[in-house]
């Protein structure tokens, strides 16, 4: 295994790092204590990855079992307990636990506990997930063909269990 071909061909390097302070407000706030911080988006990383901090309120249901055809998804639990579905069974993840889901892998998550939880979600390569996060609840209420098209557009394929 070797490193990928260089993508930066300069000799001096650039000043292009992006800092986000820990106290920055989340971009998305939902009822029940659910908050999403857009740490690094598809747009800000040039499509390399998307990184999000997700705060789950107590008893947050999360998405049901689904898979993605173009992106992998990883979960790193920061605090509390998050139920992670690995395609075969539910696992209780606590601080420091990690789950990697390759492209096509069945997965889901939720917070069954009476306490809040927090985790990092990484999508690779980066996809414009912000629109999905911001509109999925509204689109689910609409249902029908429009919701189905929304899910396909956002590479989210839900399965019955």
Tab-separated table of C-alpha atoms in Angstrom:
chain	number	residue	atom	x	y	z
A	1	UNK	CA	0.000	0.000	0.000
A	2	UNK	CA	1.269	3.450	-0.819
A	3	UNK	CA	0.144	7.012	-0.410
A	4	UNK	CA	-2.265	8.479	-2.982
A	5	UNK	CA	-0.901	10.663	-5.750
A	6	UNK	CA	-0.185	14.219	-4.573
A	7	UNK	CA	-3.040	16.674	-5.014
A	8	UNK	CA	-1.147	19.714	-3.810
A	9	UNK	CA	1.801	20.505	-6.021
A	10	UNK	CA	3.086	23.680	-4.372
A	11	UNK	CA	6.471	23.918	-2.678
A	12	UNK	CA	5.713	26.285	0.213
A	13	UNK	CA	2.394	25.120	1.648
A	14	UNK	CA	-0.654	27.303	2.187
A	15	UNK	CA	-2.456	29.000	5.032
A	16	UNK	CA	-5.852	27.364	4.646
A	17	UNK	CA	-6.737	25.602	7.919
A	18	UNK	CA	-10.239	26.130	9.320
A	19	UNK	CA	-10.813	26.417	13.077
A	20	UNK	CA	-14.166	25.929	14.778
A	21	UNK	CA	-14.366	26.835	18.480
A	22	UNK	CA	-16.040	24.364	20.811
A	23	UNK	CA	-18.585	26.954	21.973
A	24	UNK	CA	-19.971	27.644	18.485
A	25	UNK	CA	-23.722	27.143	18.384
A	26	UNK	CA	-25.051	24.096	16.490
A	27	UNK	CA	-26.345	24.667	12.984
A	28	UNK	CA	-29.412	22.516	13.537
A	29	UNK	CA	-31.561	22.335	16.685
A	30	UNK	CA	-34.497	19.929	16.913
A	31	UNK	CA	-37.050	19.218	19.649
A	32	UNK	CA	-36.069	16.823	22.426
A	33	UNK	CA	-32.525	18.097	22.863
A	34	UNK	CA	-31.264	16.950	19.449
A	35	UNK	CA	-28.584	19.210	17.982
A	36	UNK	CA	-26.241	18.836	15.011
A	37	UNK	CA	-22.962	20.713	14.673
A	38	UNK	CA	-21.593	20.917	11.123
A	39	UNK	CA	-17.888	20.503	11.897
A	40	UNK	CA	-16.683	19.886	8.334
A	41	UNK	CA	-19.115	19.753	5.440
A	42	UNK	CA	-18.896	18.453	1.901
A	43	UNK	CA	-18.472	22.062	0.794
A	44	UNK	CA	-15.726	22.921	3.284
A	45	UNK	CA	-13.663	19.766	2.581
A	46	UNK	CA	-14.054	19.740	-1.181
A	47	UNK	CA	-16.007	16.495	-0.914
A	48	UNK	CA	-13.295	14.574	0.942
A	49	UNK	CA	-15.462	13.902	4.009
A	50	UNK	CA	-18.270	15.243	6.161
A	51	UNK	CA	-17.889	15.439	9.950
A	52	UNK	CA	-20.751	16.182	12.343
A	53	UNK	CA	-21.227	16.246	16.098
A	54	UNK	CA	-24.671	14.959	16.993
A	55	UNK	CA	-26.215	15.528	20.414
A	56	UNK	CA	-29.106	13.158	21.107
A	57	UNK	CA	-31.646	14.010	23.765
A	58	UNK	CA	-33.006	11.325	26.099
A	59	UNK	CA	-35.100	8.667	24.334
A	60	UNK	CA	-34.200	9.951	20.823
A	61	UNK	CA	-35.337	7.369	18.270
A	62	UNK	CA	-32.778	8.079	15.514
A	63	UNK	CA	-33.135	6.687	11.990
A	64	UNK	CA	-34.342	3.131	11.382
A	65	UNK	CA	-32.192	0.559	9.588
A	66	UNK	CA	-30.800	1.849	6.306
A	67	UNK	CA	-27.757	1.784	4.032
A	68	UNK	CA	-25.931	4.081	1.631
A	69	UNK	CA	-24.761	3.229	-1.890
A	70	UNK	CA	-22.062	5.891	-2.218
A	71	UNK	CA	-20.765	6.755	1.254
A	72	UNK	CA	-19.443	5.027	4.328
A	73	UNK	CA	-20.505	6.203	7.768
A	74	UNK	CA	-18.637	6.070	11.052
A	75	UNK	CA	-19.770	6.742	14.610
A	76	UNK	CA	-17.606	7.714	17.594
A	77	UNK	CA	-19.434	8.037	20.917
A	78	UNK	CA	-18.333	11.039	22.983
A	79	UNK	CA	-20.701	10.836	25.958
A	80	UNK	CA	-23.683	8.900	27.204
A	81	UNK	CA	-24.832	5.658	25.635
A	82	UNK	CA	-25.841	5.272	22.001
A	83	UNK	CA	-27.485	2.163	20.621
A	84	UNK	CA	-25.716	1.289	17.361
A	85	UNK	CA	-27.052	-1.291	14.917
A	86	UNK	CA	-24.284	-3.063	12.986
A	87	UNK	CA	-26.538	-4.897	10.545
A	88	UNK	CA	-26.855	-7.975	12.781
A	89	UNK	CA	-27.541	-6.711	16.283
A	90	UNK	CA	-27.816	-3.648	18.500
A	91	UNK	CA	-24.678	-2.720	20.431
A	92	UNK	CA	-24.548	-0.256	23.321
A	93	UNK	CA	-21.775	2.208	22.567
A	94	UNK	CA	-20.283	4.341	25.319
A	95	UNK	CA	-17.614	7.057	25.381
A	96	UNK	CA	-14.694	6.073	23.154
A	97	UNK	CA	-16.575	3.320	21.277
A	98	UNK	CA	-16.448	3.395	17.476
A	99	UNK	CA	-18.488	1.796	14.686
A	100	UNK	CA	-17.437	1.876	11.020
A	101	UNK	CA	-20.087	1.062	8.410
A	102	UNK	CA	-18.711	0.444	4.890
A	103	UNK	CA	-20.671	1.453	1.787
A	104	UNK	CA	-23.780	-0.738	1.587
A	105	UNK	CA	-23.674	-1.690	5.272
A	106	UNK	CA	-26.947	-1.842	7.177
A	107	UNK	CA	-26.965	0.409	10.232
A	108	UNK	CA	-29.074	2.528	12.565
A	109	UNK	CA	-28.663	4.415	15.833
A	110	UNK	CA	-30.758	5.704	18.702
A	111	UNK	CA	-30.563	6.868	22.285
A	112	UNK	CA	-32.755	4.572	24.403
A	113	UNK	CA	-31.502	5.960	27.689
A	114	UNK	CA	-32.994	8.595	29.979
A	115	UNK	CA	-29.814	10.683	29.598
A	116	UNK	CA	-28.460	12.734	26.695
A	117	UNK	CA	-25.703	11.324	24.494
A	118	UNK	CA	-23.263	12.798	22.016
A	119	UNK	CA	-21.329	11.338	19.096
A	120	UNK	CA	-19.285	12.206	16.046
A	121	UNK	CA	-20.511	11.046	12.633
A	122	UNK	CA	-18.111	10.840	9.685
A	123	UNK	CA	-19.231	10.369	6.081
A	124	UNK	CA	-16.674	9.468	3.427
A	125	UNK	CA	-16.446	10.685	0.796
A	126	UNK	CA	-18.194	13.858	1.796
A	127	UNK	CA	-21.793	14.253	0.675
A	128	UNK	CA	-24.088	17.246	1.082
A	129	UNK	CA	-25.809	15.769	4.160
A	130	UNK	CA	-26.879	19.145	5.584
A	131	UNK	CA	-29.974	19.338	3.366
A	132	UNK	CA	-30.903	15.820	4.443
A	133	UNK	CA	-30.525	16.644	8.154
A	134	UNK	CA	-32.506	19.867	7.776
A	135	UNK	CA	-35.401	18.524	5.707
A	136	UNK	CA	-35.856	14.821	6.529
A	137	UNK	CA	-38.477	15.336	9.263
A	138	UNK	CA	-40.589	17.615	7.065
A	139	UNK	CA	-40.240	15.330	4.041
A	140	UNK	CA	-41.177	12.254	6.100
A	141	UNK	CA	-44.413	13.990	7.118
A	142	UNK	CA	-45.201	14.639	3.450
A	143	UNK	CA	-44.499	11.005	2.632
A	144	UNK	CA	-45.330	9.457	-0.711
A	145	UNK	CA	-43.365	9.761	-3.913
A	146	UNK	CA	-41.800	13.087	-2.928
A	147	UNK	CA	-40.298	11.557	0.222
A	148	UNK	CA	-39.066	8.529	-1.733
A	149	UNK	CA	-37.308	10.783	-4.237
A	150	UNK	CA	-35.801	12.813	-1.390
A	151	UNK	CA	-34.334	9.641	0.157
A	152	UNK	CA	-32.839	8.464	-3.146
A	153	UNK	CA	-31.376	11.935	-3.774
A	154	UNK	CA	-29.701	11.705	-0.365
A	155	UNK	CA	-28.441	8.118	-0.747
A	156	UNK	CA	-30.604	6.787	2.084
A	157	UNK	CA	-32.205	3.397	1.510
A	158	UNK	CA	-34.349	2.187	4.409
A	159	UNK	CA	-35.205	-1.477	4.922
A	160	UNK	CA	-38.067	-3.156	6.754
A	161	UNK	CA	-37.135	-5.217	9.803
